[in-house]
Coordinates of C-alpha atoms and ligand atoms in Angstrom, one line a residue:
M1 CA -29.0 24.6 98.9
R2 CA -26.0 25.9 100.8
V3 CA -22.6 26.2 99.0
N4 CA -20.8 25.3 102.2
K5 CA -20.2 21.5 102.2
S6 CA -21.9 21.1 98.8
L7 CA -20.4 19.3 95.8
I8 CA -19.9 22.3 93.5
P9 CA -16.2 22.1 92.7
T10 CA -15.0 25.2 90.7
L11 CA -11.7 25.6 88.9
K12 CA -9.8 28.8 88.4
E13 CA -7.8 27.5 85.4
E14 CA -9.2 26.4 82.1
P15 CA -9.2 22.6 81.6
S16 CA -6.5 21.8 79.0
D17 CA -8.5 19.2 77.2
A18 CA -11.5 21.4 76.5
E19 CA -11.8 23.3 73.2
V20 CA -15.1 25.1 73.3
T21 CA -16.6 27.6 75.7
S22 CA -19.4 25.4 77.0
H23 CA -17.1 22.4 77.7
K24 CA -14.6 24.7 79.6
L25 CA -17.3 26.4 81.6
M26 CA -19.2 23.1 82.5
I27 CA -15.9 21.8 83.9
R28 CA -14.9 25.0 85.6
A29 CA -18.3 25.7 87.1
G30 CA -18.5 22.1 88.5
L31 CA -21.4 20.9 86.3
I32 CA -19.8 17.7 84.9
R33 CA -16.8 15.6 85.3
Q34 CA -15.4 13.2 82.7
L35 CA -15.3 9.5 83.5
S36 CA -13.9 8.4 80.2
A37 CA -13.7 10.0 76.7
G38 CA -17.2 11.1 75.9
I39 CA -18.7 9.8 79.1
Y40 CA -19.6 12.2 81.9
T41 CA -20.9 12.3 85.5
F42 CA -23.4 15.1 86.1
L43 CA -22.5 16.7 89.3
P44 CA -25.4 18.3 91.3
F45 CA -25.2 21.7 89.5
G46 CA -25.3 20.1 86.0
W47 CA -27.9 17.6 87.0
R48 CA -30.2 20.4 88.3
A49 CA -30.0 22.2 84.9
M50 CA -30.6 18.9 83.1
L51 CA -33.7 18.3 85.2
K52 CA -35.1 21.8 84.5
A53 CA -34.7 21.1 80.7
I54 CA -36.2 17.6 81.1
N55 CA -39.1 19.1 83.0
I56 CA -39.9 21.5 80.2
I57 CA -39.6 18.7 77.6
R58 CA -42.0 16.5 79.6
Q59 CA -44.6 19.3 80.0
E60 CA -44.5 20.0 76.2
M61 CA -44.6 16.4 75.2
N62 CA -47.5 15.7 77.5
A63 CA -49.3 18.8 76.1
I64 CA -49.4 17.3 72.6
G65 CA -50.7 14.0 73.9
G66 CA -47.4 12.2 74.3
Q67 CA -47.4 9.2 76.7
E68 CA -44.2 8.6 78.5
L69 CA -42.7 5.2 78.8
L70 CA -39.3 3.7 79.3
M71 CA -37.5 1.2 77.1
P72 CA -34.4 -0.8 78.0
S73 CA -30.9 0.3 76.9
L74 CA -29.8 -3.3 76.8
N75 CA -31.3 -4.7 73.5
P76 CA -31.2 -8.2 72.1
T77 CA -29.1 -8.0 68.9
E78 CA -31.6 -10.2 67.1
L79 CA -34.2 -7.4 67.2
W80 CA -31.8 -5.1 65.4
H81 CA -31.1 -7.9 62.9
E82 CA -34.7 -7.8 61.8
T83 CA -34.2 -4.3 60.3
G84 CA -30.6 -4.9 59.3
R85 CA -29.4 -2.0 61.4
D86 CA -27.1 -4.3 63.4
Q87 CA -25.0 -4.1 60.3
D88 CA -26.0 -0.6 58.9
M89 CA -25.1 1.1 62.2
K90 CA -22.3 -1.2 63.2
D91 CA -19.8 1.7 63.2
I92 CA -21.6 3.4 66.1
L93 CA -23.0 0.5 68.0
F94 CA -21.7 -0.7 71.3
S95 CA -22.0 -4.5 71.3
I96 CA -21.7 -6.6 74.4
K97 CA -18.9 -9.1 73.9
D98 CA -19.8 -12.7 74.6
R99 CA -23.5 -11.8 75.0
D100 CA -25.9 -11.2 72.1
F101 CA -26.8 -7.8 73.2
L102 CA -26.1 -4.2 72.3
L103 CA -26.5 -0.8 73.9
A104 CA -29.2 1.1 72.1
P105 CA -28.2 4.2 70.2
T106 CA -31.9 4.9 69.4
H107 CA -35.2 2.9 69.8
E108 CA -37.0 2.4 66.5
E109 CA -36.6 -1.4 66.7
I110 CA -37.8 -1.6 70.3
I111 CA -40.8 0.7 69.8
S112 CA -41.8 -1.4 66.7
D113 CA -41.6 -4.5 68.8
V114 CA -43.9 -2.9 71.4
A115 CA -46.3 -1.9 68.6
R116 CA -46.4 -5.3 66.9
R117 CA -47.3 -6.9 70.2
E118 CA -49.9 -4.3 71.4
I119 CA -51.5 -2.5 68.4
R120 CA -54.2 -4.4 66.5
S121 CA -56.6 -1.9 64.9
F122 CA -56.7 1.5 63.2
R123 CA -59.0 2.4 66.1
E124 CA -56.0 2.4 68.4
L125 CA -54.1 4.9 66.2
P126 CA -52.5 7.4 66.2
Q127 CA -50.2 7.2 69.3
I128 CA -47.3 9.3 70.5
W129 CA -44.9 7.4 72.8
Y130 CA -41.9 9.0 74.3
Q131 CA -39.1 8.4 76.7
I132 CA -36.2 10.4 78.3
Q133 CA -33.4 8.0 78.6
T134 CA -29.7 7.2 78.1
K135 CA -28.3 6.4 74.7
F136 CA -25.0 5.0 73.6
R137 CA -23.2 5.7 70.3
Y138 CA -19.6 5.0 69.6
E139 CA -18.0 8.3 68.6
P140 CA -14.5 7.8 67.3
R141 CA -13.6 11.3 68.5
P142 CA -15.7 12.4 71.4
R143 CA -15.2 16.1 72.1
F144 CA -16.7 19.4 73.0
G145 CA -18.1 18.1 76.3
L146 CA -21.8 17.3 76.1
L147 CA -21.9 18.1 72.4
R148 CA -20.4 14.9 71.1
C149 CA -20.6 12.0 73.6
R150 CA -20.6 8.3 73.7
E151 CA -23.3 8.2 76.4
F152 CA -25.9 10.8 76.5
I153 CA -29.5 11.6 77.6
M154 CA -32.0 12.0 74.9
K155 CA -35.8 12.5 74.6
D156 CA -36.9 10.3 71.9
S157 CA -40.5 10.0 70.7
Y158 CA -42.2 7.8 68.2
T159 CA -45.5 8.3 66.4
L160 CA -47.6 5.4 65.2
C161 CA -50.2 6.3 62.6
A162 CA -52.8 4.6 60.3
T163 CA -52.6 7.3 57.5
Q164 CA -50.2 9.7 56.0
E165 CA -52.5 12.6 57.2
Q166 CA -52.1 11.4 60.7
L167 CA -48.3 11.3 60.4
D168 CA -48.3 14.8 58.9
E169 CA -50.4 16.0 61.8
L170 CA -48.3 14.4 64.5
Y171 CA -45.1 15.6 62.8
N172 CA -46.4 19.1 62.8
L173 CA -47.4 18.8 66.5
H174 CA -43.8 17.7 67.2
E175 CA -42.4 20.7 65.4
Y176 CA -44.7 22.9 67.5
A177 CA -43.7 21.2 70.7
Y178 CA -40.0 21.4 69.8
R179 CA -40.3 25.1 69.1
R180 CA -41.9 25.6 72.4
I181 CA -39.4 23.5 74.2
F182 CA -36.3 25.3 72.8
T183 CA -38.0 28.7 73.2
R184 CA -38.8 27.9 76.8
C185 CA -35.3 26.8 77.4
G186 CA -34.3 30.3 76.3
L187 CA -32.4 29.3 73.2
K188 CA -32.2 31.0 69.8
Y189 CA -32.5 28.5 67.0
V190 CA -33.6 27.9 63.4
V191 CA -35.5 25.0 61.9
V192 CA -33.9 23.6 58.8
G193 CA -34.4 20.9 56.2
A194 CA -32.2 17.9 56.9
S195 CA -31.0 14.6 55.7
S196 CA -32.8 11.4 57.0
G197 CA -29.4 9.7 56.9
M198 CA -29.5 6.1 58.0
M199 CA -32.9 6.5 59.6
G200 CA -34.7 6.4 56.3
G201 CA -38.0 8.0 55.6
S202 CA -39.5 10.8 53.6
G203 CA -38.8 14.1 55.3
S204 CA -36.9 15.5 58.2
Q205 CA -36.0 18.8 59.9
E206 CA -33.4 19.8 62.3
F207 CA -33.4 22.4 65.1
M208 CA -30.1 24.3 64.9
V209 CA -28.5 26.8 67.3
P210 CA -26.0 29.0 65.4
S211 CA -22.7 28.6 67.2
E212 CA -19.0 28.1 66.3
A213 CA -19.0 25.1 68.7
G214 CA -21.3 23.2 66.4
E215 CA -20.4 20.4 64.0
D216 CA -23.1 20.9 61.4
R217 CA -23.1 23.5 58.7
T218 CA -26.4 25.2 57.7
A219 CA -27.1 27.1 54.5
F220 CA -29.4 30.1 55.0
C221 CA -31.1 32.4 52.5
E222 CA -31.8 35.7 54.3
K223 CA -34.2 36.8 51.6
C224 CA -36.7 33.9 51.3
G225 CA -36.0 32.0 54.5
Y226 CA -34.6 28.8 52.7
A227 CA -32.5 26.9 55.3
A228 CA -31.0 23.5 55.0
N229 CA -28.2 21.4 56.5
T230 CA -25.4 21.5 54.0
E231 CA -25.8 17.7 54.0
I232 CA -28.8 18.2 51.7
A233 CA -28.7 21.9 50.9
Q234 CA -28.8 22.8 47.2
G235 CA -27.4 25.9 45.5
I236 CA -26.9 27.2 42.0
L237 CA -23.3 27.2 40.8
E238 CA -21.9 29.9 38.4
P239 CA -21.1 28.4 35.0
F240 CA -17.4 28.4 34.1
E241 CA -15.6 29.5 30.9
P242 CA -14.2 26.3 29.4
A243 CA -10.9 26.1 27.5
E244 CA -11.0 24.9 24.0
I245 CA -10.2 21.2 23.6
M246 CA -9.5 19.9 20.1
G247 CA -10.3 16.2 19.5
K248 CA -10.2 13.3 21.9
K249 CA -6.9 12.0 23.0
K250 CA -4.9 10.4 25.8
V251 CA -2.2 12.6 27.4
H252 CA 0.8 11.5 29.3
T253 CA 0.6 13.0 32.8
P254 CA 3.4 11.3 34.7
N255 CA 2.8 11.5 38.5
L256 CA 0.2 14.2 38.1
R257 CA -2.9 13.0 40.1
T258 CA -4.6 15.9 41.7
V259 CA -7.1 18.2 39.9
E260 CA -4.8 21.1 40.6
E261 CA -1.7 19.4 39.1
V262 CA -3.4 18.1 36.0
S263 CA -5.4 21.3 35.2
E264 CA -2.2 23.4 35.5
F265 CA -0.3 20.9 33.2
L266 CA -3.1 20.8 30.6
K267 CA -3.8 24.5 30.9
I268 CA -7.5 24.0 31.4
P269 CA -9.6 25.5 34.3
R270 CA -10.0 23.3 37.4
A271 CA -13.7 23.4 36.8
Q272 CA -13.3 21.7 33.5
M273 CA -11.6 18.7 35.1
L274 CA -14.0 15.8 35.7
K275 CA -13.2 14.6 39.2
S276 CA -13.7 10.8 39.2
L277 CA -14.1 9.2 42.7
L278 CA -14.6 5.5 43.4
Y279 CA -16.8 4.4 46.4
V280 CA -18.3 1.2 47.5
A281 CA -22.0 1.0 48.5
E282 CA -21.6 -1.3 51.4
K283 CA -25.1 -2.8 51.4
D284 CA -24.5 -4.9 48.2
D285 CA -20.8 -4.2 47.8
L286 CA -21.5 -2.2 44.7
P287 CA -18.6 -0.1 43.2
V288 CA -19.8 3.4 42.4
M289 CA -18.0 6.1 40.5
I290 CA -19.0 9.7 41.1
L291 CA -18.2 12.3 38.5
I292 CA -18.1 15.9 39.8
R293 CA -16.9 19.3 38.5
G294 CA -13.2 19.6 39.3
D295 CA -13.5 22.7 41.5
Q296 CA -16.3 21.1 43.6
Q297 CA -16.4 18.6 46.5
L298 CA -18.4 15.4 46.8
N299 CA -21.0 15.5 49.6
E300 CA -20.9 11.9 50.9
E301 CA -24.2 12.3 52.8
K302 CA -26.0 13.0 49.5
L303 CA -24.5 9.9 48.0
V304 CA -25.6 7.8 51.1
Q305 CA -29.1 9.2 50.6
Y306 CA -29.1 8.4 46.9
L307 CA -27.7 4.9 47.3
K308 CA -29.7 4.2 50.5
S309 CA -26.6 2.4 51.8
P310 CA -23.6 3.2 53.9
I311 CA -20.6 4.0 51.7
R312 CA -16.8 3.9 51.9
P313 CA -14.1 5.0 49.6
A314 CA -12.7 2.1 47.5
H315 CA -9.4 0.7 48.8
P316 CA -6.3 1.4 46.6
E317 CA -6.1 -2.3 45.7
E318 CA -9.8 -2.3 44.6
V319 CA -9.3 0.8 42.4
Q320 CA -6.3 -0.9 40.8
Q321 CA -8.2 -4.2 40.3
W322 CA -11.4 -2.8 39.0
L323 CA -10.0 0.0 36.7
G324 CA -6.5 -1.0 36.0
A325 CA -5.0 2.2 37.3
P326 CA -4.4 3.9 40.7
A327 CA -6.7 6.6 42.1
G328 CA -5.9 9.9 40.4
F329 CA -5.8 8.3 36.9
I330 CA -9.4 6.8 36.8
G331 CA -12.4 8.0 34.8
P332 CA -15.7 7.0 33.3
V333 CA -14.3 6.5 29.7
N334 CA -14.0 2.7 29.1
A335 CA -14.8 1.9 32.7
P336 CA -16.2 -1.6 33.1
D337 CA -20.0 -2.0 33.2
S338 CA -19.9 -3.5 36.6
I339 CA -19.2 -0.1 38.0
K340 CA -22.3 2.2 38.5
I341 CA -21.5 5.7 37.3
L342 CA -23.2 8.7 38.8
A343 CA -22.6 12.3 37.5
D344 CA -23.2 15.4 39.6
K345 CA -25.4 17.8 37.7
S346 CA -22.9 20.6 38.1
Y347 CA -20.9 19.4 35.1
P348 CA -22.5 20.5 31.7
V349 CA -23.2 17.4 29.5
D350 CA -21.8 19.1 26.3
V351 CA -18.6 20.6 27.5
P352 CA -15.5 18.4 26.8
F353 CA -13.7 17.4 30.0
A354 CA -10.3 16.0 31.1
T355 CA -10.3 13.0 33.4
G356 CA -8.3 9.9 34.3
A357 CA -7.7 7.4 31.4
N358 CA -7.8 4.3 33.6
E359 CA -4.1 3.9 32.9
K360 CA -1.3 4.9 35.2
D361 CA 0.2 8.3 34.3
Y362 CA -2.4 9.1 31.6
H363 CA -5.4 11.4 31.4
I364 CA -7.9 11.5 28.7
I365 CA -9.4 14.7 27.2
G366 CA -12.1 15.8 24.8
Y367 CA -15.0 13.5 25.8
T368 CA -18.3 15.0 26.9
L369 CA -20.7 13.5 29.4
S370 CA -23.4 13.1 26.6
E371 CA -21.1 10.5 24.9
T372 CA -20.0 8.8 28.2
K373 CA -21.8 6.0 29.9
V374 CA -23.5 7.6 32.9
D375 CA -26.1 5.6 34.9
D376 CA -27.7 8.5 36.6
T377 CA -27.3 12.2 37.2
G378 CA -28.1 13.9 40.5
D379 CA -27.1 16.4 43.2
F380 CA -24.0 15.1 45.0
R381 CA -22.1 18.3 45.7
I382 CA -21.3 20.3 48.8
I383 CA -22.6 23.8 48.4
N384 CA -20.5 26.8 49.2
E385 CA -21.3 30.2 50.7
G386 CA -22.2 32.7 48.1
E387 CA -23.9 30.3 45.7
K388 CA -27.4 31.4 44.6
C389 CA -30.5 30.2 46.5
V390 CA -32.5 27.6 44.5
E391 CA -35.7 29.3 45.7
C392 CA -35.0 33.0 45.0
G393 CA -31.5 33.4 43.6
N394 CA -30.2 35.4 46.5
P395 CA -26.6 34.5 47.6
L396 CA -26.6 31.8 50.4
K397 CA -24.9 32.1 53.7
V398 CA -23.3 29.1 55.4
R399 CA -23.0 29.0 59.3
V400 CA -21.8 26.5 61.8
T401 CA -24.6 25.2 64.0
I402 CA -25.3 22.9 66.9
E403 CA -28.1 20.3 66.2
I404 CA -30.4 20.2 69.3
G405 CA -33.3 18.4 67.8
H406 CA -34.2 16.3 64.8
I407 CA -37.7 15.1 63.6
F408 CA -38.3 12.4 61.0
K409 CA -41.1 11.1 59.0
L410 CA -40.0 7.5 58.9
G411 CA -42.9 5.9 57.0
T412 CA -43.1 2.1 57.1
K413 CA -39.4 1.1 56.9
Y414 CA -39.4 -0.3 60.5
S415 CA -43.0 -1.5 60.7
E416 CA -42.6 -3.5 57.4
S417 CA -39.4 -5.2 58.3
M418 CA -40.6 -6.0 61.8
G419 CA -44.2 -6.8 61.0
A420 CA -45.7 -4.0 63.1
L421 CA -49.2 -4.2 61.4
F422 CA -52.7 -2.9 62.1
Q423 CA -56.1 -3.8 60.6
D424 CA -57.6 -0.9 58.7
S425 CA -61.3 -0.1 58.4
E426 CA -61.7 -2.5 55.5
G427 CA -60.1 -5.3 57.5
A428 CA -56.8 -5.3 55.6
Q429 CA -53.4 -5.7 57.4
K430 CA -51.2 -2.7 56.9
P431 CA -47.8 -1.6 58.2
I432 CA -48.0 1.2 60.9
I433 CA -46.8 4.6 59.5
M434 CA -44.1 5.8 61.9
G435 CA -42.3 9.0 62.8
S436 CA -39.3 9.5 65.1
Y437 CA -38.2 12.6 67.0
G438 CA -35.2 13.3 69.1
I439 CA -33.8 16.0 71.4
G440 CA -30.3 15.8 72.9
V441 CA -30.9 17.1 76.4
G442 CA -27.3 17.8 77.2
R443 CA -26.9 19.8 74.0
I444 CA -29.6 22.2 75.3
L445 CA -27.3 23.1 78.2
S446 CA -24.2 23.4 76.0
S447 CA -26.1 25.6 73.5
A448 CA -27.4 27.9 76.2
I449 CA -23.8 28.3 77.5
E450 CA -22.4 28.9 74.0
L451 CA -25.1 31.5 73.2
F452 CA -25.0 33.6 76.4
A453 CA -21.7 33.1 78.3
D454 CA -19.4 36.1 78.8
E455 CA -15.8 36.4 79.8
S456 CA -16.7 35.8 83.5
G457 CA -18.7 32.6 83.1
I458 CA -22.1 31.1 82.3
V459 CA -25.2 33.3 81.9
W460 CA -28.2 30.9 82.3
P461 CA -31.7 31.5 80.9
I462 CA -33.7 31.4 84.1
T463 CA -35.8 28.5 82.9
I464 CA -32.9 26.0 82.9
A465 CA -30.6 27.6 85.5
P466 CA -29.6 25.2 88.3
F467 CA -30.8 27.9 90.7
E468 CA -32.9 31.1 90.1
V469 CA -31.3 33.2 92.9
I470 CA -27.9 33.2 94.6
I471 CA -27.4 34.9 97.9
T472 CA -23.8 35.9 98.3
A473 CA -23.1 36.5 102.0
L474 CA -19.8 38.4 101.9
D475 CA -18.5 38.1 105.5
I476 CA -20.3 35.2 107.1
T477 CA -18.5 35.8 110.4
N478 CA -20.4 39.1 110.7
D479 CA -23.5 38.4 112.8
K480 CA -25.7 40.9 111.0
I481 CA -24.7 39.7 107.5
K482 CA -25.2 36.1 108.6
E483 CA -28.6 36.9 110.0
V484 CA -29.8 38.9 107.0
A485 CA -28.6 36.3 104.6
E486 CA -30.3 33.4 106.5
K487 CA -33.5 35.3 106.7
L488 CA -33.6 36.1 103.0
Y489 CA -32.7 32.6 102.2
N490 CA -35.6 31.1 104.2
K491 CA -38.0 33.7 102.9
L492 CA -37.2 33.1 99.3
L493 CA -37.4 29.3 99.8
S494 CA -40.8 29.7 101.3
E495 CA -41.8 31.7 98.2
G496 CA -41.0 28.5 96.2
M497 CA -37.8 29.8 94.6
D498 CA -34.7 27.8 93.8
V499 CA -32.1 29.5 96.0
L500 CA -28.4 29.0 96.5
L501 CA -26.8 30.5 99.7
D502 CA -23.1 31.1 99.5
D503 CA -22.3 30.7 103.2
R504 CA -18.7 29.8 102.8
D505 CA -16.1 31.5 104.9
E506 CA -14.3 32.8 101.8
R507 CA -13.0 36.1 100.5
A508 CA -15.4 38.3 98.7
G509 CA -13.4 38.1 95.5
V510 CA -13.7 34.3 95.4
K511 CA -17.4 34.4 96.0
F512 CA -18.1 37.0 93.3
K513 CA -15.9 35.1 90.8
D514 CA -17.8 31.8 91.6
A515 CA -21.2 33.6 91.4
D516 CA -20.3 34.9 87.9
L517 CA -18.9 31.5 86.8
W518 CA -22.1 29.7 87.9
G519 CA -24.3 32.1 86.0
I520 CA -27.3 32.2 88.4
P521 CA -29.7 34.8 86.9
I522 CA -30.4 36.8 90.1
R523 CA -27.8 37.6 92.7
I524 CA -28.4 39.2 96.1
T525 CA -25.2 40.5 97.8
V526 CA -25.4 40.7 101.5
G527 CA -22.4 42.8 102.6
K528 CA -21.4 46.2 103.9
L529 CA -24.7 47.8 102.9
T530 CA -26.4 45.8 105.7
A531 CA -25.1 48.6 108.0
E532 CA -27.6 50.9 106.1
D533 CA -30.3 48.1 106.1
K534 CA -29.7 47.5 102.4
V535 CA -28.6 44.7 100.2
E536 CA -27.5 44.7 96.6
V537 CA -29.5 43.0 93.8
V538 CA -28.1 42.4 90.3
L539 CA -28.9 40.4 87.2
R540 CA -26.1 38.1 86.0
R541 CA -26.6 39.3 82.5
D542 CA -26.1 42.9 83.5
T543 CA -23.7 43.0 86.5
A544 CA -22.8 46.6 85.9
N545 CA -26.3 47.6 87.0
R546 CA -26.3 47.2 90.7
M547 CA -29.5 48.0 92.6
A548 CA -29.3 48.9 96.4
V549 CA -32.5 47.7 97.9
D550 CA -33.9 48.0 101.4
I551 CA -33.7 44.6 103.2
E552 CA -37.4 44.8 103.8
M553 CA -38.0 45.2 100.0
A554 CA -35.4 42.6 98.8
V555 CA -37.8 39.7 98.5
A556 CA -40.3 41.8 96.5
K557 CA -37.6 43.0 94.2
V558 CA -36.3 39.5 93.5
K559 CA -39.9 38.3 92.8
E560 CA -40.3 41.2 90.4
L561 CA -37.1 40.4 88.5
R562 CA -37.8 36.7 88.5
L563 CA -41.2 37.3 87.0
M564 CA -39.7 39.6 84.4
L565 CA -37.1 37.0 83.3
Y566 CA -39.8 34.3 83.0
N567 CA -42.1 36.5 81.1
E568 CA -39.5 37.4 78.5
I569 CA -39.2 33.7 77.7
E570 CA -42.8 32.6 78.1
S571 CA -44.2 35.5 76.0
S572 CA -42.1 34.3 73.0
A573 CA -43.3 30.7 73.6
K574 CA -46.9 31.9 73.6
K575 CA -46.6 33.2 70.0
I576 CA -45.8 29.8 68.6
E577 CA -48.6 28.1 66.7
V578 CA -49.2 24.7 65.3
K579 CA -48.5 24.5 61.6
N580 CA -51.2 23.5 59.0
L581 CA -53.2 21.1 61.1
S582 CA -55.7 19.3 59.0
K583 CA -59.3 20.1 60.1
K584 CA -61.2 17.2 61.5
Ligands
ZN620 ZN1 -33.8 32.4 48.8

């Protein structure tokens, strides 16, 4: 491709609405343009990079036996009603007004519909079906470019199995394929335990790229390798030194609502306050009170997992109606039986606590959890950096990460509710055991930019770069420069390389700046050195190291560097192995 007359619009200035590096550089380098909040056009440069990533994904999915298909984005709402997710996911669904359709945010319902029509016998299982397609999710605050969008391209695959062993095997194959995909895309990532969220199912893992631009937080143990999204991560909390509380009594605490205010007033540590929070499990409109150590925070995701329902904080009117007091003065003591009470295990059962008295301007002190009605105890807390690892006791680290892939063992949630059955070897009808696996393709690009960009622009891994080589012809009006550049361009193309020729009649400074911004891995500069029958060859990741090469040797040099860059990535991918495959 030639830069002259191509659609590769670059910007000198940083776009004012972009917060993170990848978003800024994608706009500045002319990869994407926003149509509406969280909705982007891929310009040719961005789309070329997307196609490279898609190509790697397709190769690796086919290598584990995946069969590519394509399901519609426009889905009849009634199919989603069969699993109840037209309600469960209503916050993120785009529904079509006046038509009973929605735009699919994921495809479990549709794949289950295909399966119930086409699969009959255990002999047809297992299957891996995948697609690379556009998804729609309503994000209230789309931001960070391709990291949080309303419309995005995703690879989603689904496994259909007759047995749990088959599911385990295909899940492991996906983990293997995903490691190869992300490694071949040149990314650095970790695989972490994750929440199944509203997908349901028995197990899931996420592939995370450590980056400040991320929106997930991952807890790591550097000693034993424990790693989990903080949505589910567990840690061991240091015990606190309780203050002595004599007897049980109600204390007047006018206008003191927060843990800080009340603990200061009562002269007891914050940790000894029992934070009482009221939520509603939306599935059956159940009021739920969560009790948690006063210096700790509720992890809403853990509560969703436990209740297997979306949740919301109770409205102030509901708190008043159900407990007879405003939030800040509520607690488990004398709470009505209609409220389900869950205690976080962080609070010791025999230490007297202070909490709301269910009466405005009053708290109650001296009760212990062992003498309070608690329906269940569990882990509902957000862990913090420095807590001890549950596996080995080493202090945990917490890092911000970008989620680039997520794999789930779904089980039979969808096949049961939609009647996707198969006949087993004994002739019995059983629900198909499913798995679901996703990769956000745009996030691969964002992550690569976040990981490797420098102050001058993007630095692409060669495997997903829009072009492998750029020829920067410095003074295109000079006949010799033009001739050498054209010759090299055609020769490299005939060698099967992706080459960009900057043949604009522009100043050298502009061309160098753009070449740095675009981040093409190998650059050939055709300029003054042509007078000595030489050109300059540099790698984008090491622009200080300029190599003057005889024009006759330039193609060989580029081939050598290109091979080196691919080998660095491919040799890491070769080391990846499939985990614990059951022997057949
Ligand atoms: Zn550990």
